[in-house]
PDB file of C-alpha atoms in Angstrom:
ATOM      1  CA  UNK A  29     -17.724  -4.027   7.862  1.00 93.00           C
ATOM      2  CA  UNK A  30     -15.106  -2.309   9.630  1.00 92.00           C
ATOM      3  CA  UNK A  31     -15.727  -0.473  12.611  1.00 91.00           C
ATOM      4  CA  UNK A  32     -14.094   0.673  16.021  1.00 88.00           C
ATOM      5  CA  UNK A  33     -17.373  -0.225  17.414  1.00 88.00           C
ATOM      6  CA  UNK A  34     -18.676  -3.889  18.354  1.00 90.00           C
ATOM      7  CA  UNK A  35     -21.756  -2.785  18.489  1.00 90.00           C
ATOM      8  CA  UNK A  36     -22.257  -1.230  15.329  1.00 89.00           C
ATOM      9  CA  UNK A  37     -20.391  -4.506  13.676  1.00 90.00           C
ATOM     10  CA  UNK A  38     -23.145  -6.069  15.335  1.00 92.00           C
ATOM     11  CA  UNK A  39     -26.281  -4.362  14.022  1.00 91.00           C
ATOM     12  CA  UNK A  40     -24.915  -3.886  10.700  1.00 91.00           C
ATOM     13  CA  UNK A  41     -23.813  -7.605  10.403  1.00 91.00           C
ATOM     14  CA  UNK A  42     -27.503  -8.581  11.788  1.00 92.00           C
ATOM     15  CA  UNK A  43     -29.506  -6.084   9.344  1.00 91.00           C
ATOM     16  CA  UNK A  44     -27.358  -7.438   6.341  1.00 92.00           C
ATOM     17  CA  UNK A  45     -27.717 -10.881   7.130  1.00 91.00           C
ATOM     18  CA  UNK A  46     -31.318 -10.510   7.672  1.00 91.00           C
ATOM     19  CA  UNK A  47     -32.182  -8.641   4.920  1.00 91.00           C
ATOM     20  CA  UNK A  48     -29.902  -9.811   1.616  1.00 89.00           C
ATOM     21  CA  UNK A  49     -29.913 -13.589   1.481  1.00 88.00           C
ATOM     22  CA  UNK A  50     -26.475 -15.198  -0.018  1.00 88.00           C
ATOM     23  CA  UNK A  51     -24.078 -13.011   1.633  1.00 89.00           C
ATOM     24  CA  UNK A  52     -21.270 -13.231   3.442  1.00 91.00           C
ATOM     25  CA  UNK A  53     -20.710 -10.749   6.145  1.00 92.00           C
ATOM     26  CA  UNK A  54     -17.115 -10.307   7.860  1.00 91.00           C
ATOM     27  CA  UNK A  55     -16.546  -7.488  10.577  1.00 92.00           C
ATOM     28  CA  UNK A  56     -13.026  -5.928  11.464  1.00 91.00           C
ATOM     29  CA  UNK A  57     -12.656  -4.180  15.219  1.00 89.00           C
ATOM     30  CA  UNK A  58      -9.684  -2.793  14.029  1.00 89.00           C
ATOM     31  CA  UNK A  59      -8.430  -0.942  10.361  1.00 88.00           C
ATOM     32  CA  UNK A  60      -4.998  -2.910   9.864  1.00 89.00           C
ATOM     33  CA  UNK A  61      -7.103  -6.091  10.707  1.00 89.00           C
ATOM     34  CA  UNK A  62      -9.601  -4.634   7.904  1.00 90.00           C
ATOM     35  CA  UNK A  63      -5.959  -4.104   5.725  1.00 91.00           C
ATOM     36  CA  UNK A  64      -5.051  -7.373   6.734  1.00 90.00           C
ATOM     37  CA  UNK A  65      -8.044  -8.960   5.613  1.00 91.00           C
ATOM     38  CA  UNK A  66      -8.315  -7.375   2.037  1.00 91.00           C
ATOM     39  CA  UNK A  67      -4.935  -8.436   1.572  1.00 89.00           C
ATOM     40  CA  UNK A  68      -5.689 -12.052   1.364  1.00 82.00           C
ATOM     41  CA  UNK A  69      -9.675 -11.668  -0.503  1.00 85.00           C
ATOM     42  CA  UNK A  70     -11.321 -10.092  -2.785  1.00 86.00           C
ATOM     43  CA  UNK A  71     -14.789  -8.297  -1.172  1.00 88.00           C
ATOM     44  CA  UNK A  72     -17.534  -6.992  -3.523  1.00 90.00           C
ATOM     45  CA  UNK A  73     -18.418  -3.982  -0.737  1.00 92.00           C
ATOM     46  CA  UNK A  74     -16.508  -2.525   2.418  1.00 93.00           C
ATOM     47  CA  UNK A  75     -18.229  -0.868   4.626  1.00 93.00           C
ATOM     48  CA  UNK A  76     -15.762   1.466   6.499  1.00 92.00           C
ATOM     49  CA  UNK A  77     -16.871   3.916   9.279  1.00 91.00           C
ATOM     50  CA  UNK A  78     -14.083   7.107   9.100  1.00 89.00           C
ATOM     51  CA  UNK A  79     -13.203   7.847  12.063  1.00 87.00           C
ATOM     52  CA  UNK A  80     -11.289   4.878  13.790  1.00 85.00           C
ATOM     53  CA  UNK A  81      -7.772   5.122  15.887  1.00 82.00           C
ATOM     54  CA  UNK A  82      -4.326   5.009  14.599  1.00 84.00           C
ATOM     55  CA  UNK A  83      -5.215   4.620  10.709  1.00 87.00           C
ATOM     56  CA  UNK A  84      -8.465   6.340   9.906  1.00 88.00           C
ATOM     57  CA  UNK A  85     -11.001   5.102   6.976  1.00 90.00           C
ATOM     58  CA  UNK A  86      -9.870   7.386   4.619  1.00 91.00           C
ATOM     59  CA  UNK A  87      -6.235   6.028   4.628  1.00 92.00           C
ATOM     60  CA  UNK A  88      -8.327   2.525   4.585  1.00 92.00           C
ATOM     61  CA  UNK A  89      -9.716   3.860   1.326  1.00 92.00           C
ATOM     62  CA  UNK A  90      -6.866   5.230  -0.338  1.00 92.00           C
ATOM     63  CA  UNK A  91      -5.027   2.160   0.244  1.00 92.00           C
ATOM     64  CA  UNK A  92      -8.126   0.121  -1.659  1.00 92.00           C
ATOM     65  CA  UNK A  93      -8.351   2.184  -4.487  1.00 92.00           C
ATOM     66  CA  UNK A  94      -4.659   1.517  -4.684  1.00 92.00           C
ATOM     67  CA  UNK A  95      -4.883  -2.068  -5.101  1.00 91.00           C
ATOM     68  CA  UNK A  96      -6.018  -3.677  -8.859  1.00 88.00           C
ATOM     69  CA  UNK A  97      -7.935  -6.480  -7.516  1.00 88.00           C
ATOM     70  CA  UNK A  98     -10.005  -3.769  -5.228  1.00 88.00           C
ATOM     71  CA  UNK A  99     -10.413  -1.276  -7.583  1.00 81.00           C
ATOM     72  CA  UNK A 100     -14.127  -2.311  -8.222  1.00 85.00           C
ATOM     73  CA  UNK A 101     -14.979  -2.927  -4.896  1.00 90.00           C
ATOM     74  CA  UNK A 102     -17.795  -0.368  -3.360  1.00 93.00           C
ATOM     75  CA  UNK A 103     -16.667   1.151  -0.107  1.00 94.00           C
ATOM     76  CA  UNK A 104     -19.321   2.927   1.822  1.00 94.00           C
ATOM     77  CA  UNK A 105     -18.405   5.202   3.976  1.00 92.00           C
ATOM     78  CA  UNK A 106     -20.497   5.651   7.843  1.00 88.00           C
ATOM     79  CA  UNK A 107     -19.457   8.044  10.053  1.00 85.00           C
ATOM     80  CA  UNK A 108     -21.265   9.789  12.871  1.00 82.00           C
ATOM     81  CA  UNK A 109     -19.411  13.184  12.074  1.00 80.00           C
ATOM     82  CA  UNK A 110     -21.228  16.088  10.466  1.00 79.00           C
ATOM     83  CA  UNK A 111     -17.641  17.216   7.752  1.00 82.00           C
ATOM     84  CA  UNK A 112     -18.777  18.482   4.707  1.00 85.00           C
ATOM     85  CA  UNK A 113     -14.871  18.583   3.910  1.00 87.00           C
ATOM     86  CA  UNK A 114     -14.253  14.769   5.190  1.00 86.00           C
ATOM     87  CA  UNK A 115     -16.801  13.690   3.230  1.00 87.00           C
ATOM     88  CA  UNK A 116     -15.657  15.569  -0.063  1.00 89.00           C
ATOM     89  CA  UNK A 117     -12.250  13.636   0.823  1.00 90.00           C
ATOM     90  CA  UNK A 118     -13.557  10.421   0.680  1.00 91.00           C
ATOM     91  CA  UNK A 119     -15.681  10.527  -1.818  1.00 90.00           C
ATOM     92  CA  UNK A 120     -13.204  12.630  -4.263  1.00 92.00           C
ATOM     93  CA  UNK A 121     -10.700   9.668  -3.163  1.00 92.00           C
ATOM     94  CA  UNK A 122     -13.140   6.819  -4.515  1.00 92.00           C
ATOM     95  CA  UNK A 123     -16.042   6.139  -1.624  1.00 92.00           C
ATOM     96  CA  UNK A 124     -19.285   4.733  -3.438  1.00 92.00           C
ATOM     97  CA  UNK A 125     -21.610   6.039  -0.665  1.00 92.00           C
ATOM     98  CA  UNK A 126     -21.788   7.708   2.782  1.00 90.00           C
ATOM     99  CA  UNK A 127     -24.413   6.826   5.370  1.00 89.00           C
ATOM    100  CA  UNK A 128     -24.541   8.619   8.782  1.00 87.00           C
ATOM    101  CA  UNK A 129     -24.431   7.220  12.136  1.00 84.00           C
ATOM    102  CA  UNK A 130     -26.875   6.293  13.579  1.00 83.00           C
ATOM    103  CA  UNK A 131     -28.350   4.510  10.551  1.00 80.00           C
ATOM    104  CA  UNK A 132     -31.803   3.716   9.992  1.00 83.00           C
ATOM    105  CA  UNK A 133     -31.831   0.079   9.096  1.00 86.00           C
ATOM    106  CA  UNK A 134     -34.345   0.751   5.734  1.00 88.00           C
ATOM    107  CA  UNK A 135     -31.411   2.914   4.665  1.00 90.00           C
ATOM    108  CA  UNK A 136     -28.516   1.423   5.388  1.00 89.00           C
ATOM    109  CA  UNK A 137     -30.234  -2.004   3.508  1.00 92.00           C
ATOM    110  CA  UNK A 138     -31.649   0.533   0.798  1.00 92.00           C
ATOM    111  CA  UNK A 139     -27.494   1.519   0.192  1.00 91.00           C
ATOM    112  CA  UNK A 140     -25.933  -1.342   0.415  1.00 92.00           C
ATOM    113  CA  UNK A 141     -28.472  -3.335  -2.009  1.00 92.00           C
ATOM    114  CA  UNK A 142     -28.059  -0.558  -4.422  1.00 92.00           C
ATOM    115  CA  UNK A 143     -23.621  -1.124  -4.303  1.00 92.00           C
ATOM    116  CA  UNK A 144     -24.434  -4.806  -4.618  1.00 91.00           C
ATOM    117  CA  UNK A 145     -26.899  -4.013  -8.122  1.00 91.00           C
ATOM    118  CA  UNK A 146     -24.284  -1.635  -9.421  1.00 92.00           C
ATOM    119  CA  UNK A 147     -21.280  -4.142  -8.680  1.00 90.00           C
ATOM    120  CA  UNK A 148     -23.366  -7.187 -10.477  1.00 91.00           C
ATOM    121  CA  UNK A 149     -24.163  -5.139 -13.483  1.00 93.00           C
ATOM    122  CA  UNK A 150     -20.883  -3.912 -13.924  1.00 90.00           C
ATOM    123  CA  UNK A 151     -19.842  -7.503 -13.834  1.00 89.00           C
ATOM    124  CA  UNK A 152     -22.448  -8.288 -16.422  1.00 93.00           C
ATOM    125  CA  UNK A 153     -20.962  -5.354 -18.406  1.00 94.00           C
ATOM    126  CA  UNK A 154     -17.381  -6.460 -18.324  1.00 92.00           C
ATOM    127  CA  UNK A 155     -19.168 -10.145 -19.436  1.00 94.00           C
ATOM    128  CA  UNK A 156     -20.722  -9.110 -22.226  1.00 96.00           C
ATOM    129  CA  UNK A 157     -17.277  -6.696 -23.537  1.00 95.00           C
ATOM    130  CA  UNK A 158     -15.456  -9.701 -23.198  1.00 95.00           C
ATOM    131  CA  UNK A 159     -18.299 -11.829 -25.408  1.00 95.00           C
ATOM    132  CA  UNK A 160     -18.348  -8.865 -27.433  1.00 96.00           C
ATOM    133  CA  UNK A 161     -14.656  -8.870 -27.863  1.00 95.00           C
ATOM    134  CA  UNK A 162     -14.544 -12.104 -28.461  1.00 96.00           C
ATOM    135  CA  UNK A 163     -16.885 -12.462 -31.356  1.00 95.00           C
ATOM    136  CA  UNK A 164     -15.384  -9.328 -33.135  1.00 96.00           C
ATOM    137  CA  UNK A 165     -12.012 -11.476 -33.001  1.00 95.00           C
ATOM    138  CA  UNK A 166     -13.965 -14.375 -34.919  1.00 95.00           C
ATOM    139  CA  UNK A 167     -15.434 -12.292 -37.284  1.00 94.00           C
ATOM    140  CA  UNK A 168     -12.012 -10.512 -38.084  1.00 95.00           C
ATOM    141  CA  UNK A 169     -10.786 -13.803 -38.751  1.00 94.00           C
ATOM    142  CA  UNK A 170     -13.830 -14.902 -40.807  1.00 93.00           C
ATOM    143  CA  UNK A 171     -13.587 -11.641 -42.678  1.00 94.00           C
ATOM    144  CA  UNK A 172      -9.360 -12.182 -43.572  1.00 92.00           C
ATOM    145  CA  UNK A 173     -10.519 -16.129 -44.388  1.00 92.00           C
ATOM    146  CA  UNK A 174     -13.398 -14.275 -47.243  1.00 93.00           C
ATOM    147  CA  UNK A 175     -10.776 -12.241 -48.478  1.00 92.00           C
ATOM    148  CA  UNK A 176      -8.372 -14.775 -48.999  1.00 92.00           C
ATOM    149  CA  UNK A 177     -11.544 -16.825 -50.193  1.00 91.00           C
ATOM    150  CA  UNK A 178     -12.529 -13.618 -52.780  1.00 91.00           C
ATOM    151  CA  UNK A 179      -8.461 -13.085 -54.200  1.00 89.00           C
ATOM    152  CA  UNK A 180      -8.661 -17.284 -54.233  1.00 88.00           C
ATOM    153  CA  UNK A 181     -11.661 -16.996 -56.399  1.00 88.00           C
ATOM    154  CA  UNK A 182     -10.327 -13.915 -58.594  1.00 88.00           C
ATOM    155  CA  UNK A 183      -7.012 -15.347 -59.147  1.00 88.00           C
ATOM    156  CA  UNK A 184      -9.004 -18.580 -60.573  1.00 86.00           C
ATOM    157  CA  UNK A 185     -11.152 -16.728 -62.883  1.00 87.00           C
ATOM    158  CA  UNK A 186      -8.881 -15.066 -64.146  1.00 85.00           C
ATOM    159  CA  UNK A 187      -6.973 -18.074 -65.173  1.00 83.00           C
ATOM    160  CA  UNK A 188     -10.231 -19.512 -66.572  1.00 82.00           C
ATOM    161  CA  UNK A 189     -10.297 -16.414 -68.555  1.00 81.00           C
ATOM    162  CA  UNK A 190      -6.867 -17.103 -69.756  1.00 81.00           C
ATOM    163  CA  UNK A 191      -7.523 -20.991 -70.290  1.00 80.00           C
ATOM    164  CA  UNK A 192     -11.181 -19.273 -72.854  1.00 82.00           C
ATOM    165  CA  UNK A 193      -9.011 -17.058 -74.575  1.00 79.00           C
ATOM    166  CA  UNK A 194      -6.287 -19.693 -75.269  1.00 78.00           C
ATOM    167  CA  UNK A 195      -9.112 -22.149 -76.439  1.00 77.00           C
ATOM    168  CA  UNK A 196     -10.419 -19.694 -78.229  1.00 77.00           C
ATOM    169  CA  UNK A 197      -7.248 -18.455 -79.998  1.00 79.00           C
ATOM    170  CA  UNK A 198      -6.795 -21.811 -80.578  1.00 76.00           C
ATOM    171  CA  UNK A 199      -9.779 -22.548 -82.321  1.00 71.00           C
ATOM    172  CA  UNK A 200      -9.509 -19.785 -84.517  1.00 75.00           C
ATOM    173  CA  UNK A 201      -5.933 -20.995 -85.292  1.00 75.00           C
ATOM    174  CA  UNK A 202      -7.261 -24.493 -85.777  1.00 73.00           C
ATOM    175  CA  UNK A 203     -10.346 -23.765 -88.038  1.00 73.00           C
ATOM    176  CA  UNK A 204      -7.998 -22.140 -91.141  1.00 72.00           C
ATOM    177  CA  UNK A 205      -5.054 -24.340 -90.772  1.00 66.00           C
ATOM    178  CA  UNK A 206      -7.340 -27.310 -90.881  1.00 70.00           C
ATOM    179  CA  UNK A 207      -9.092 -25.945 -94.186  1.00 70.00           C
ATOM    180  CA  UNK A 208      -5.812 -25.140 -95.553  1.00 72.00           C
ATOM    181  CA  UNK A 209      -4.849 -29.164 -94.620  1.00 74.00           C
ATOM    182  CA  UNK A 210      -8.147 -30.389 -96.534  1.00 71.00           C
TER     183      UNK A 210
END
């Protein structure tokens, strides 16, 4: 949570810790802290309020979306300001959510539960391309190993059908040269 406000770090890290068990909360006074921070580990959700001094949340933002290992984190966006424009910005720049200042704690739980859900499932997505992924490599390789199997197979009938036709050549041969011997 990153906020120019210790007070609003304080109720939002007390409603989250309250009401989603298994979390880990951290809460940054100050946006190049908040840069700072990300730098060094990976967070699932950032909750960023907009309107903070020197670097503002939406520079905050852009410089998330610009980093690979952030690119799936959620960042909610809280602001107290009414901008229909600032809030275009941010969320044409990558936000997940807004939610206004003051917050109503059913709300700001409601959001942030719902970033959490969509960040686990597309976890479980990428999971299941990779399983995916990986099985359609083993059956690629089964598939080449049946069709070197099938040409394998081919390639020995046929010379069983070579090894008949010389037996039977031969037996034809053999049947009037013998009679011609007796």
């Amino acid at each position: 949570v990153v906020d120019d406000s210790k007070v609003n770090l304080q109720l939002a890290k007390k409603i989250i810790l309250k009401h989603i068990n298994g979390v880990k909360v951290d809460t940054v006074f100050h946006p190049q802290n908040a840069i700072d921070l990300l730098n060094g580990t990976n967070y699932e959700i950032v909750i960023l309020d907009i309107v903070m001094p020197d670097i503002d949340g939406l520079d905050v933002l852009k410089w998330i979306k610009k980093q690979d290992r952030l690119k799936r984190s959620k960042v909610i966006m809280f602001s107290s300001l009414d901008d229909a424009e600032l809030l275009a910005d941010a969320f044409t720049i990558g936000a997940y959510d807004y939610i206004r200042k003051p917050f109503a704690n059913y709300e700001f739980i409601a959001r942030i539960r719902n970033a959490i859900n969509e960040y686990e499932f597309l976890n479980l997505v990428d999971k299941n391309v990779k399983t995916v992924n990986k099985k359609n490599q083993e059956l690629k390789q089964l598939n080449t190993a049946l069709k070197q199997t099938q040409t394998d197979l081919i390639q020995s009938e046929r010379v069983a059908g070579v090894g008949y036709l010389a037996a039977g050549i031969s037996h034809e041969l053999n049947n009037p040269l013998g009679f011609l011997q007796s």
